[in-house]
Amino acid sequence: GLYLAPADYQQLDGFRIIYVHVPSASLSLFVYVNMAIAAAVGLVWRIKLAHAVAAACAPIGASFTFLALATGSIWAKPMWGTWWVWDARLTSELVLLFLYFGYMALRAAIDDENRADRASALLAIIGVVNIPIIKYSVEWWNTLHQPATISKLGKPSMDFDMLVWLLVMLAGFICFFAAVLLTRVRAEVLVRSRGQKWLKQAVQET
Protein backbone atom coordinates (compact mmCIF):
# COMPACT_ATOMS: atom_id res chain seq x y z
CA GLY A 1 0.00 0.00 0.00
CA LEU A 2 2.88 2.39 0.71
CA TYR A 3 4.15 1.97 -2.86
CA LEU A 4 1.51 0.31 -5.03
CA ALA A 5 -1.62 2.29 -4.20
CA PRO A 6 -2.41 5.36 -6.33
CA ALA A 7 -1.83 8.83 -4.89
CA ASP A 8 -4.72 10.77 -3.39
CA TYR A 9 -6.01 13.63 -5.54
CA GLN A 10 -5.84 16.10 -2.63
CA GLN A 11 -3.16 14.80 -0.25
CA LEU A 12 -0.99 13.29 -3.01
CA ASP A 13 1.57 10.84 -1.58
CA GLY A 14 1.18 12.15 1.96
CA PHE A 15 -1.93 10.05 2.45
CA ARG A 16 0.08 6.81 2.18
CA ILE A 17 0.76 6.89 5.90
CA ILE A 18 -2.81 5.63 6.40
CA TYR A 19 -1.59 2.19 5.32
CA VAL A 20 0.29 2.06 8.61
CA HIS A 21 -1.92 4.35 10.69
CA VAL A 22 -5.29 2.71 10.08
CA PRO A 23 -4.17 -0.91 10.65
CA SER A 24 -2.21 0.02 13.78
CA ALA A 25 -5.15 2.03 15.16
CA SER A 26 -7.56 -0.82 14.41
CA LEU A 27 -5.26 -3.37 16.02
CA SER A 28 -4.81 -1.18 19.10
CA LEU A 29 -8.54 -1.63 19.81
CA PHE A 30 -8.69 -5.24 18.67
CA VAL A 31 -5.80 -6.29 20.89
CA TYR A 32 -7.24 -4.53 23.93
CA VAL A 33 -10.59 -6.26 23.51
CA ASN A 34 -8.81 -9.59 23.24
CA MET A 35 -6.73 -8.76 26.31
CA ALA A 36 -9.82 -7.85 28.31
CA ILE A 37 -11.68 -11.00 27.24
CA ALA A 38 -8.71 -13.18 28.18
CA ALA A 39 -8.39 -11.36 31.50
CA ALA A 40 -12.11 -11.84 32.22
CA VAL A 41 -11.90 -15.55 31.40
CA GLY A 42 -8.92 -15.90 33.70
CA LEU A 43 -10.62 -13.96 36.47
CA VAL A 44 -13.93 -15.83 36.34
CA TRP A 45 -12.76 -19.37 35.59
CA ARG A 46 -9.25 -19.02 37.04
CA ILE A 47 -7.57 -20.27 33.88
CA LYS A 48 -3.90 -19.37 34.10
CA LEU A 49 -3.41 -19.65 30.35
CA ALA A 50 -5.98 -16.88 29.88
CA HIS A 51 -3.99 -14.59 32.16
CA ALA A 52 -0.88 -15.49 30.16
CA VAL A 53 -2.64 -14.48 26.95
CA ALA A 54 -3.75 -11.18 28.49
CA ALA A 55 -0.24 -10.45 29.73
CA ALA A 56 1.17 -11.27 26.30
CA CYS A 57 -1.30 -8.95 24.57
CA ALA A 58 -0.42 -5.85 26.59
CA PRO A 59 2.98 -4.89 25.11
CA ILE A 60 1.81 -5.73 21.60
CA GLY A 61 -1.27 -3.56 21.97
CA ALA A 62 0.78 -0.74 23.48
CA SER A 63 3.11 -0.87 20.47
CA PHE A 64 0.22 -0.66 18.02
CA THR A 65 -1.30 2.23 19.98
CA PHE A 66 1.97 4.15 20.06
CA LEU A 67 2.42 3.56 16.33
CA ALA A 68 -1.11 4.82 15.65
CA LEU A 69 -0.50 7.99 17.66
CA ALA A 70 2.92 8.58 16.09
CA THR A 71 1.77 8.12 12.50
CA GLY A 72 -1.32 10.19 13.20
CA SER A 73 0.84 13.04 14.46
CA ILE A 74 3.09 12.81 11.41
CA TRP A 75 0.04 13.07 9.16
CA ALA A 76 -1.55 15.84 11.23
CA LYS A 77 1.39 18.24 10.96
CA PRO A 78 1.04 19.00 7.22
CA MET A 79 -2.74 18.50 7.14
CA TRP A 80 -3.85 20.26 10.34
CA GLY A 81 -0.79 22.44 10.86
CA THR A 82 0.03 20.93 14.26
CA TRP A 83 1.45 17.72 15.66
CA TRP A 84 -1.29 17.28 18.25
CA VAL A 85 -4.74 18.54 19.20
CA TRP A 86 -6.82 17.50 22.18
CA ASP A 87 -9.37 15.96 19.87
CA ALA A 88 -11.79 13.38 21.30
CA ARG A 89 -10.44 10.57 19.11
CA LEU A 90 -6.79 11.41 19.76
CA THR A 91 -7.28 11.91 23.49
CA SER A 92 -9.19 8.66 23.97
CA GLU A 93 -6.52 6.81 21.98
CA LEU A 94 -3.90 8.31 24.28
CA VAL A 95 -5.92 7.09 27.26
CA LEU A 96 -5.80 3.63 25.69
CA LEU A 97 -2.00 3.80 25.64
CA PHE A 98 -2.02 4.73 29.33
CA LEU A 99 -4.33 1.78 30.04
CA TYR A 100 -1.85 -0.57 28.41
CA PHE A 101 1.00 0.98 30.39
CA GLY A 102 -1.06 0.85 33.58
CA TYR A 103 -1.86 -2.82 33.04
CA MET A 104 1.81 -3.71 32.57
CA ALA A 105 2.94 -1.51 35.46
CA LEU A 106 0.37 -3.03 37.80
CA ARG A 107 1.49 -6.55 36.94
CA ALA A 108 5.12 -5.60 37.50
CA ALA A 109 4.37 -3.90 40.83
CA ILE A 110 2.79 -6.97 42.45
CA ASP A 111 5.14 -9.82 43.33
CA ASP A 112 2.47 -12.44 43.91
CA GLU A 113 1.47 -13.83 40.52
CA ASN A 114 -2.12 -14.66 41.45
CA ARG A 115 -2.75 -11.22 42.92
CA ALA A 116 -1.14 -9.60 39.90
CA ASP A 117 -3.42 -11.60 37.61
CA ARG A 118 -6.56 -10.56 39.48
CA ALA A 119 -5.67 -6.89 39.86
CA SER A 120 -4.56 -6.44 36.26
CA ALA A 121 -7.62 -8.32 35.01
CA LEU A 122 -9.91 -5.90 36.82
CA LEU A 123 -8.09 -2.94 35.29
CA ALA A 124 -8.30 -4.47 31.81
CA ILE A 125 -12.03 -5.12 32.16
CA ILE A 126 -12.76 -1.62 33.47
CA GLY A 127 -10.73 -0.11 30.65
CA VAL A 128 -13.04 -1.65 28.04
CA VAL A 129 -15.34 1.34 28.55
CA ASN A 130 -12.81 3.40 26.58
CA ILE A 131 -13.15 1.25 23.44
CA PRO A 132 -16.60 2.49 22.32
CA ILE A 133 -15.52 6.03 23.22
CA ILE A 134 -12.63 5.73 20.76
CA LYS A 135 -14.79 4.06 18.14
CA TYR A 136 -17.71 6.49 18.22
CA SER A 137 -15.97 9.69 19.33
CA VAL A 138 -16.12 11.11 15.80
CA GLU A 139 -19.90 10.64 15.83
CA TRP A 140 -20.61 11.75 19.40
CA TRP A 141 -18.50 14.91 19.32
CA ASN A 142 -17.40 17.51 16.80
CA THR A 143 -13.85 16.38 16.08
CA LEU A 144 -11.13 17.09 13.53
CA HIS A 145 -10.62 13.39 12.94
CA GLN A 146 -12.36 12.07 9.87
CA PRO A 147 -15.24 9.57 10.26
CA ALA A 148 -14.99 5.89 9.36
CA THR A 149 -14.29 5.07 5.73
CA ILE A 150 -14.49 1.27 5.53
CA SER A 151 -16.54 0.20 8.55
CA LYS A 152 -19.66 2.25 8.03
CA LEU A 153 -22.75 0.96 6.27
CA GLY A 154 -23.02 1.48 2.55
CA LYS A 155 -20.29 2.07 0.01
CA PRO A 156 -16.85 2.91 1.44
CA SER A 157 -15.75 6.49 0.86
CA MET A 158 -12.31 5.30 -0.29
CA ASP A 159 -11.47 4.45 -3.88
CA PHE A 160 -11.43 0.71 -4.53
CA ASP A 161 -7.78 0.68 -5.68
CA MET A 162 -6.79 2.29 -2.38
CA LEU A 163 -9.16 0.19 -0.29
CA VAL A 164 -7.75 -3.11 -1.55
CA TRP A 165 -4.24 -2.28 -0.40
CA LEU A 166 -5.53 -0.99 2.92
CA LEU A 167 -7.26 -4.31 3.53
CA VAL A 168 -4.08 -6.15 2.53
CA MET A 169 -2.10 -4.12 5.06
CA LEU A 170 -4.74 -4.77 7.71
CA ALA A 171 -4.55 -8.51 7.07
CA GLY A 172 -0.77 -8.33 7.31
CA PHE A 173 -0.95 -6.54 10.65
CA ILE A 174 -3.38 -9.17 11.97
CA CYS A 175 -1.05 -11.98 10.89
CA PHE A 176 1.86 -10.19 12.54
CA PHE A 177 -0.12 -9.82 15.75
CA ALA A 178 -1.06 -13.51 15.75
CA ALA A 179 2.55 -14.60 15.22
CA VAL A 180 3.94 -12.32 17.93
CA LEU A 181 1.14 -13.25 20.33
CA LEU A 182 1.84 -16.97 20.01
CA THR A 183 5.53 -16.35 20.64
CA ARG A 184 4.86 -14.18 23.68
CA VAL A 185 2.26 -16.58 25.13
CA ARG A 186 4.77 -19.41 24.84
CA ALA A 187 7.37 -17.32 26.66
CA GLU A 188 4.84 -16.27 29.31
CA VAL A 189 3.85 -19.88 29.96
CA LEU A 190 7.49 -20.88 30.35
CA VAL A 191 8.11 -18.05 32.82
CA ARG A 192 5.04 -19.02 34.83
CA SER A 193 6.09 -22.67 34.83
CA ARG A 194 9.62 -22.09 36.09
CA GLY A 195 10.47 -24.52 38.85
CA GLN A 196 7.90 -27.10 37.78
CA LYS A 197 9.00 -30.67 37.14
CA TRP A 198 7.75 -30.95 33.57
CA LEU A 199 9.77 -27.92 32.53
CA LYS A 200 12.91 -29.18 34.24
CA GLN A 201 12.50 -32.55 32.53
CA ALA A 202 11.98 -30.89 29.16
CA VAL A 203 15.14 -28.83 29.62
CA GLN A 204 17.14 -31.88 30.64
CA GLU A 205 15.91 -33.87 27.64
CA THR A 206 17.01 -31.15 25.27
Coordinates of C-alpha atoms in Angstrom, one line a residue:
G1 CA 0.0 0.0 0.0
L2 CA 2.9 2.4 0.7
Y3 CA 4.2 2.0 -2.9
L4 CA 1.5 0.3 -5.0
A5 CA -1.6 2.3 -4.2
P6 CA -2.4 5.4 -6.3
A7 CA -1.8 8.8 -4.9
D8 CA -4.7 10.8 -3.4
Y9 CA -6.0 13.6 -5.5
Q10 CA -5.8 16.1 -2.6
Q11 CA -3.2 14.8 -0.3
L12 CA -1.0 13.3 -3.0
D13 CA 1.6 10.8 -1.6
G14 CA 1.2 12.1 2.0
F15 CA -1.9 10.1 2.5
R16 CA 0.1 6.8 2.2
I17 CA 0.8 6.9 5.9
I18 CA -2.8 5.6 6.4
Y19 CA -1.6 2.2 5.3
V20 CA 0.3 2.1 8.6
H21 CA -1.9 4.4 10.7
V22 CA -5.3 2.7 10.1
P23 CA -4.2 -0.9 10.7
S24 CA -2.2 0.0 13.8
A25 CA -5.1 2.0 15.2
S26 CA -7.6 -0.8 14.4
L27 CA -5.3 -3.4 16.0
S28 CA -4.8 -1.2 19.1
L29 CA -8.5 -1.6 19.8
F30 CA -8.7 -5.2 18.7
V31 CA -5.8 -6.3 20.9
Y32 CA -7.2 -4.5 23.9
V33 CA -10.6 -6.3 23.5
N34 CA -8.8 -9.6 23.2
M35 CA -6.7 -8.8 26.3
A36 CA -9.8 -7.8 28.3
I37 CA -11.7 -11.0 27.2
A38 CA -8.7 -13.2 28.2
A39 CA -8.4 -11.4 31.5
A40 CA -12.1 -11.8 32.2
V41 CA -11.9 -15.6 31.4
G42 CA -8.9 -15.9 33.7
L43 CA -10.6 -14.0 36.5
V44 CA -13.9 -15.8 36.3
W45 CA -12.8 -19.4 35.6
R46 CA -9.2 -19.0 37.0
I47 CA -7.6 -20.3 33.9
K48 CA -3.9 -19.4 34.1
L49 CA -3.4 -19.6 30.4
A50 CA -6.0 -16.9 29.9
H51 CA -4.0 -14.6 32.2
A52 CA -0.9 -15.5 30.2
V53 CA -2.6 -14.5 27.0
A54 CA -3.8 -11.2 28.5
A55 CA -0.2 -10.4 29.7
A56 CA 1.2 -11.3 26.3
C57 CA -1.3 -8.9 24.6
A58 CA -0.4 -5.8 26.6
P59 CA 3.0 -4.9 25.1
I60 CA 1.8 -5.7 21.6
G61 CA -1.3 -3.6 22.0
A62 CA 0.8 -0.7 23.5
S63 CA 3.1 -0.9 20.5
F64 CA 0.2 -0.7 18.0
T65 CA -1.3 2.2 20.0
F66 CA 2.0 4.2 20.1
L67 CA 2.4 3.6 16.3
A68 CA -1.1 4.8 15.6
L69 CA -0.5 8.0 17.7
A70 CA 2.9 8.6 16.1
T71 CA 1.8 8.1 12.5
G72 CA -1.3 10.2 13.2
S73 CA 0.8 13.0 14.5
I74 CA 3.1 12.8 11.4
W75 CA 0.0 13.1 9.2
A76 CA -1.6 15.8 11.2
K77 CA 1.4 18.2 11.0
P78 CA 1.0 19.0 7.2
M79 CA -2.7 18.5 7.1
W80 CA -3.8 20.3 10.3
G81 CA -0.8 22.4 10.9
T82 CA 0.0 20.9 14.3
W83 CA 1.4 17.7 15.7
W84 CA -1.3 17.3 18.2
V85 CA -4.7 18.5 19.2
W86 CA -6.8 17.5 22.2
D87 CA -9.4 16.0 19.9
A88 CA -11.8 13.4 21.3
R89 CA -10.4 10.6 19.1
L90 CA -6.8 11.4 19.8
T91 CA -7.3 11.9 23.5
S92 CA -9.2 8.7 24.0
E93 CA -6.5 6.8 22.0
L94 CA -3.9 8.3 24.3
V95 CA -5.9 7.1 27.3
L96 CA -5.8 3.6 25.7
L97 CA -2.0 3.8 25.6
F98 CA -2.0 4.7 29.3
L99 CA -4.3 1.8 30.0
Y100 CA -1.8 -0.6 28.4
F101 CA 1.0 1.0 30.4
G102 CA -1.1 0.9 33.6
Y103 CA -1.9 -2.8 33.0
M104 CA 1.8 -3.7 32.6
A105 CA 2.9 -1.5 35.5
L106 CA 0.4 -3.0 37.8
R107 CA 1.5 -6.5 36.9
A108 CA 5.1 -5.6 37.5
A109 CA 4.4 -3.9 40.8
I110 CA 2.8 -7.0 42.4
D111 CA 5.1 -9.8 43.3
D112 CA 2.5 -12.4 43.9
E113 CA 1.5 -13.8 40.5
N114 CA -2.1 -14.7 41.4
R115 CA -2.8 -11.2 42.9
A116 CA -1.1 -9.6 39.9
D117 CA -3.4 -11.6 37.6
R118 CA -6.6 -10.6 39.5
A119 CA -5.7 -6.9 39.9
S120 CA -4.6 -6.4 36.3
A121 CA -7.6 -8.3 35.0
L122 CA -9.9 -5.9 36.8
L123 CA -8.1 -2.9 35.3
A124 CA -8.3 -4.5 31.8
I125 CA -12.0 -5.1 32.2
I126 CA -12.8 -1.6 33.5
G127 CA -10.7 -0.1 30.6
V128 CA -13.0 -1.6 28.0
V129 CA -15.3 1.3 28.5
N130 CA -12.8 3.4 26.6
I131 CA -13.1 1.3 23.4
P132 CA -16.6 2.5 22.3
I133 CA -15.5 6.0 23.2
I134 CA -12.6 5.7 20.8
K135 CA -14.8 4.1 18.1
Y136 CA -17.7 6.5 18.2
S137 CA -16.0 9.7 19.3
V138 CA -16.1 11.1 15.8
E139 CA -19.9 10.6 15.8
W140 CA -20.6 11.7 19.4
W141 CA -18.5 14.9 19.3
N142 CA -17.4 17.5 16.8
T143 CA -13.8 16.4 16.1
L144 CA -11.1 17.1 13.5
H145 CA -10.6 13.4 12.9
Q146 CA -12.4 12.1 9.9
P147 CA -15.2 9.6 10.3
A148 CA -15.0 5.9 9.4
T149 CA -14.3 5.1 5.7
I150 CA -14.5 1.3 5.5
S151 CA -16.5 0.2 8.6
K152 CA -19.7 2.3 8.0
L153 CA -22.8 1.0 6.3
G154 CA -23.0 1.5 2.6
K155 CA -20.3 2.1 0.0
P156 CA -16.8 2.9 1.4
S157 CA -15.7 6.5 0.9
M158 CA -12.3 5.3 -0.3
D159 CA -11.5 4.5 -3.9
F160 CA -11.4 0.7 -4.5
D161 CA -7.8 0.7 -5.7
M162 CA -6.8 2.3 -2.4
L163 CA -9.2 0.2 -0.3
V164 CA -7.8 -3.1 -1.6
W165 CA -4.2 -2.3 -0.4
L166 CA -5.5 -1.0 2.9
L167 CA -7.3 -4.3 3.5
V168 CA -4.1 -6.1 2.5
M169 CA -2.1 -4.1 5.1
L170 CA -4.7 -4.8 7.7
A171 CA -4.5 -8.5 7.1
G172 CA -0.8 -8.3 7.3
F173 CA -1.0 -6.5 10.7
I174 CA -3.4 -9.2 12.0
C175 CA -1.0 -12.0 10.9
F176 CA 1.9 -10.2 12.5
F177 CA -0.1 -9.8 15.8
A178 CA -1.1 -13.5 15.7
A179 CA 2.5 -14.6 15.2
V180 CA 3.9 -12.3 17.9
L181 CA 1.1 -13.2 20.3
L182 CA 1.8 -17.0 20.0
T183 CA 5.5 -16.3 20.6
R184 CA 4.9 -14.2 23.7
V185 CA 2.3 -16.6 25.1
R186 CA 4.8 -19.4 24.8
A187 CA 7.4 -17.3 26.7
E188 CA 4.8 -16.3 29.3
V189 CA 3.8 -19.9 30.0
L190 CA 7.5 -20.9 30.3
V191 CA 8.1 -18.1 32.8
R192 CA 5.0 -19.0 34.8
S193 CA 6.1 -22.7 34.8
R194 CA 9.6 -22.1 36.1
G195 CA 10.5 -24.5 38.8
Q196 CA 7.9 -27.1 37.8
K197 CA 9.0 -30.7 37.1
W198 CA 7.7 -30.9 33.6
L199 CA 9.8 -27.9 32.5
K200 CA 12.9 -29.2 34.2
Q201 CA 12.5 -32.5 32.5
A202 CA 12.0 -30.9 29.2
V203 CA 15.1 -28.8 29.6
Q204 CA 17.1 -31.9 30.6
E205 CA 15.9 -33.9 27.6
T206 CA 17.0 -31.2 25.3

